[in-house]
Short mmCIF file of C-alpha atoms in Angstrom, two decimals:
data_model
loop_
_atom_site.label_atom_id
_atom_site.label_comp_id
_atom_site.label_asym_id
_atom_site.label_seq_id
_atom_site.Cartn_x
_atom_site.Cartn_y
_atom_site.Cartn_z
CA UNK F 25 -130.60 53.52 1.49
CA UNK F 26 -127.61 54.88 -0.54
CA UNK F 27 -125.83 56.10 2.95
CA UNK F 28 -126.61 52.65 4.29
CA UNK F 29 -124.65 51.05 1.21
CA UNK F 30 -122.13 53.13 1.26
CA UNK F 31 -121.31 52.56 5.13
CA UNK F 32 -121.97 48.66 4.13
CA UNK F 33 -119.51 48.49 1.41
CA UNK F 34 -116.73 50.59 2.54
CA UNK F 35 -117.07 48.04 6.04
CA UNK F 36 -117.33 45.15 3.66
CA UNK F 37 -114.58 45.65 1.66
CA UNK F 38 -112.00 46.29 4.02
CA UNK F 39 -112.34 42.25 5.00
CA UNK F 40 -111.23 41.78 1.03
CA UNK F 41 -108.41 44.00 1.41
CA UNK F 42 -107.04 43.33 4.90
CA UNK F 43 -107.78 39.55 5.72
CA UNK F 44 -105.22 38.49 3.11
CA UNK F 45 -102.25 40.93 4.50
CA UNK F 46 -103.08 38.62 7.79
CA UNK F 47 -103.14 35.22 6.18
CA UNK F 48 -100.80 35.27 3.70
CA UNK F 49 -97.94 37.96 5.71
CA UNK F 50 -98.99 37.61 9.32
CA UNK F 51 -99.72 34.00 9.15
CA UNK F 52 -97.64 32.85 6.11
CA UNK F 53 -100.53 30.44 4.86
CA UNK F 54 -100.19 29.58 1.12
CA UNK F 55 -102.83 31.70 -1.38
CA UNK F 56 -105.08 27.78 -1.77
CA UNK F 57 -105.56 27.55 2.38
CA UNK F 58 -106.51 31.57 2.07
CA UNK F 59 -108.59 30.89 -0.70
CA UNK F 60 -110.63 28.56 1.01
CA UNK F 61 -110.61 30.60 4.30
CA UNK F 62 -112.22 33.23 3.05
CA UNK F 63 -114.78 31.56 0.91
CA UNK F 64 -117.33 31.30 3.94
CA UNK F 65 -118.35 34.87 3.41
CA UNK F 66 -119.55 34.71 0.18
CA UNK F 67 -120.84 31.34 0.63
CA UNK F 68 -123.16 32.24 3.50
CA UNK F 69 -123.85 35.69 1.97
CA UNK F 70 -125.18 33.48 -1.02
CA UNK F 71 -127.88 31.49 1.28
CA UNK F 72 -128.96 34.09 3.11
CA UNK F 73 -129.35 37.03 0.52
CA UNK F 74 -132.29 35.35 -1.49
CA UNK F 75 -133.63 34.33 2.21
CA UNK F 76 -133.64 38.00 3.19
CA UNK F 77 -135.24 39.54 -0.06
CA UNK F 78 -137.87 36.87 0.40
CA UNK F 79 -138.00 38.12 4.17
CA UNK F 80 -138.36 41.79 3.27
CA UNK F 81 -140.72 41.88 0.52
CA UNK F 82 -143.15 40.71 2.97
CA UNK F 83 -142.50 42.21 6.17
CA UNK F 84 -140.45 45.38 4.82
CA UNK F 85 -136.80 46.05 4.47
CA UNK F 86 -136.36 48.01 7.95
CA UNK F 87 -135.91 45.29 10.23
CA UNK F 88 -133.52 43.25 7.79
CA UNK F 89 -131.62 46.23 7.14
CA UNK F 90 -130.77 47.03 10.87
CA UNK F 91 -130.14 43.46 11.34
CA UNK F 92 -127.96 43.30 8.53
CA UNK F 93 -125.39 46.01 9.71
CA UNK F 94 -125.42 44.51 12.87
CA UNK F 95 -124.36 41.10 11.65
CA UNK F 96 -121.85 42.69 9.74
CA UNK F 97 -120.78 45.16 12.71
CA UNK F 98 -120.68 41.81 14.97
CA UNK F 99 -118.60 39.71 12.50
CA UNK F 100 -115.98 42.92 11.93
CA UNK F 101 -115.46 43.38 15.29
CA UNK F 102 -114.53 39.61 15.63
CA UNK F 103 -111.97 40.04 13.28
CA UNK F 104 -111.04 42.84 14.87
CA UNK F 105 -109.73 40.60 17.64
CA UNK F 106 -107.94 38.28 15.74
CA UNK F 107 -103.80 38.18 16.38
CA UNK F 108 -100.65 35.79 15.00
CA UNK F 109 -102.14 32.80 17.24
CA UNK F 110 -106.08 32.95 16.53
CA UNK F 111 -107.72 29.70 15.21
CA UNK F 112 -108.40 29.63 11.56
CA UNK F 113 -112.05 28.06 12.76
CA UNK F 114 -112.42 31.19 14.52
CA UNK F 115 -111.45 33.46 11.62
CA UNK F 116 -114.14 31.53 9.59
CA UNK F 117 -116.65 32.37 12.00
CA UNK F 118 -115.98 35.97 12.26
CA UNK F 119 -116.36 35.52 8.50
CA UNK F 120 -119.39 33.57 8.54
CA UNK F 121 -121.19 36.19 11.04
CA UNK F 122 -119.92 38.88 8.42
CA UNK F 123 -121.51 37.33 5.32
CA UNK F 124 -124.76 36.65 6.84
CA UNK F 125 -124.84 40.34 8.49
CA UNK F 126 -124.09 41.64 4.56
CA UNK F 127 -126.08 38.53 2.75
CA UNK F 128 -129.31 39.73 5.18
CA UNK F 129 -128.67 43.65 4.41
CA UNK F 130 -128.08 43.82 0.72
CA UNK F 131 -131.17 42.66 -0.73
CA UNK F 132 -133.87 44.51 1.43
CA UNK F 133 -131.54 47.88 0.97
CA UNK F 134 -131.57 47.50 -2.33
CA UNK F 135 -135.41 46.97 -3.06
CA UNK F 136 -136.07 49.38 -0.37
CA UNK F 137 -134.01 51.99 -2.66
CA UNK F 138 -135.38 50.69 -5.86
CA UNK F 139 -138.67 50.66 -4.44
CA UNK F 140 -138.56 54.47 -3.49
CA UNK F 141 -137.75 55.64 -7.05
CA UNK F 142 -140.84 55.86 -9.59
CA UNK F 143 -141.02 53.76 -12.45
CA UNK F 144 -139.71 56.14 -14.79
CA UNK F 145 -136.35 56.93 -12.36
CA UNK F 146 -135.59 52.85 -12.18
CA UNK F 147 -132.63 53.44 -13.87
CA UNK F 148 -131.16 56.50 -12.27
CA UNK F 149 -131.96 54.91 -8.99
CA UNK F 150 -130.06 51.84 -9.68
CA UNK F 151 -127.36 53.70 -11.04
CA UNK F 152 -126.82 55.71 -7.82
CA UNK F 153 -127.03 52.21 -6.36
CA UNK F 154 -124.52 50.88 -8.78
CA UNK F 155 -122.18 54.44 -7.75
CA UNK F 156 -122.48 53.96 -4.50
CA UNK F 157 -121.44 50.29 -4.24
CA UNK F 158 -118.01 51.47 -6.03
CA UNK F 159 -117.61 54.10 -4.16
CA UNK F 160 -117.95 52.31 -1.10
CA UNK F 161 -115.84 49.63 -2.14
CA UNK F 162 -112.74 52.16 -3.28
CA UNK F 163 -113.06 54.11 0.11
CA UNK F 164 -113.36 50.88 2.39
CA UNK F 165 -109.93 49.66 0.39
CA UNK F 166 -108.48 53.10 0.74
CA UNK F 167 -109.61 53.82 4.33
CA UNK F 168 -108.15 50.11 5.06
CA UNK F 169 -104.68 50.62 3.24
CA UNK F 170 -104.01 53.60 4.98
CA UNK F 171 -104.91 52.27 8.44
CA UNK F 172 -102.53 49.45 7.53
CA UNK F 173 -99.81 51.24 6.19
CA UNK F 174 -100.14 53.94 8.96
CA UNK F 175 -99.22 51.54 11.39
CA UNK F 176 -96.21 49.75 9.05
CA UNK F 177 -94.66 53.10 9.85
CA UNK F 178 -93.83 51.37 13.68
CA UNK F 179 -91.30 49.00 12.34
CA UNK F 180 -92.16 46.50 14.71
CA UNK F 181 -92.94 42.77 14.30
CA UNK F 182 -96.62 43.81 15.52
CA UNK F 183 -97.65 46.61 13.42
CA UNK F 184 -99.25 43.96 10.69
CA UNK F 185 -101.30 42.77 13.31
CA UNK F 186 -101.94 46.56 15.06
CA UNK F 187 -102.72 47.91 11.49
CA UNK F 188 -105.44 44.94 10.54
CA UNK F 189 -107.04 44.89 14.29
CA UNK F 190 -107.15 48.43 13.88
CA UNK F 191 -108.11 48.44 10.67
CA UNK F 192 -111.13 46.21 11.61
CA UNK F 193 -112.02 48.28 14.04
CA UNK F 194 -112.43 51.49 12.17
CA UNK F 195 -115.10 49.32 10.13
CA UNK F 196 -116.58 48.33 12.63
CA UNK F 197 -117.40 51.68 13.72
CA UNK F 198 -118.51 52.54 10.27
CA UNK F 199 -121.22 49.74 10.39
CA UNK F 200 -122.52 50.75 13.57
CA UNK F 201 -123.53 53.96 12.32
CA UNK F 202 -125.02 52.29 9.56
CA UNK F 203 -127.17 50.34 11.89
CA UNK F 204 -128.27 53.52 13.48
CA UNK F 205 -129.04 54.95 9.39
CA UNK F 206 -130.90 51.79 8.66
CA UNK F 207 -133.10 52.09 11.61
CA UNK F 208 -134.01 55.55 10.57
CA UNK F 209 -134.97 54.56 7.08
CA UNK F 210 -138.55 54.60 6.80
CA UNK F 211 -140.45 51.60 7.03
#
């Protein structure tokens, strides 16, 4: 479980660090329009997360968990594809798809780690949880700047656009593998 939120967060937060090099440099869209853009992640991750937890207390947090990383894998690899003509409804989607894949993940991971810990470790297991959500989110920032800026070193008009698809796709990667840890969580 702490593997599985590691690979989700560092994937995760590479959207928050990335998507607004694309909108606001790649696309030159003023900070409201991104604003709003990039609201439909947390939005759906918000209707689907109590949905989920509700979902995996009965039928166990296996299942939700694999399907969660895949969402997410599926929704990063859309924005993977994205370039300086793609449709903003499209970017939304690819959005959408990511906060449902993370919305339907984080709440069985967490009571399936939580629920592995005896009563009187609660609070060292949700402190490793805690640790491993910040650690995740530095290293998904990190890993994403220095995609990006690795690619900045081209001096060409397309290296924004090479460093985020890239970028993306590097996360990508990182959440399949975390499908392939979540299904060999127990059950």
């Amino acid at each position: 479980s702490v593997v599985c939120s590691l690979l989700n967060y560092i994937s995760l937060f590479s959207v928050t660090f990335l998507l607004p090099f694309y909108l606001i440099q790649g696309r030159m869209l003023n900070t409201g329009l991104v604003g709003l853009l990039l609201t439909a992640q947390p939005i759906m991750m918000a209707i689907i997360a109590p949905i989920s937890g509700a979902l995996s207390d009965r039928y166990g947090a296996r299942i939700p968990g694999i399907m969660g990383m895949l969402g997410l894998a599926i929704g990063l690899f859309m924005l993977s594809r994205i370039g300086a003509d793609t449709k903003y409804l499209y970017i939304v989607l690819a959005l959408a798809v990511t906060g449902i894949g993370t919305g339907t993940f984080i709440s069985p991971n967490t009571s399936a780690l939580m629920g592995s810990a005896p009563k009187s470790h609660q609070g060292i297991a949700s402190g490793i949880q805690a640790a491993s959500r910040n650690v995740g989110m530095v290293l998904g920032i990190g890993l994403a700047g220095a995609i990006l800026t690795s690619y900045f070193t081209q001096n060409s008009p397309s290296a924004l656009f090479k460093g985020i698809n890239m970028g993306f796709f590097v996360s990508t990667c990182l959440a399949i593998i975390g499908v392939f840890v979540s299904a060999a969580k127990e059950k």
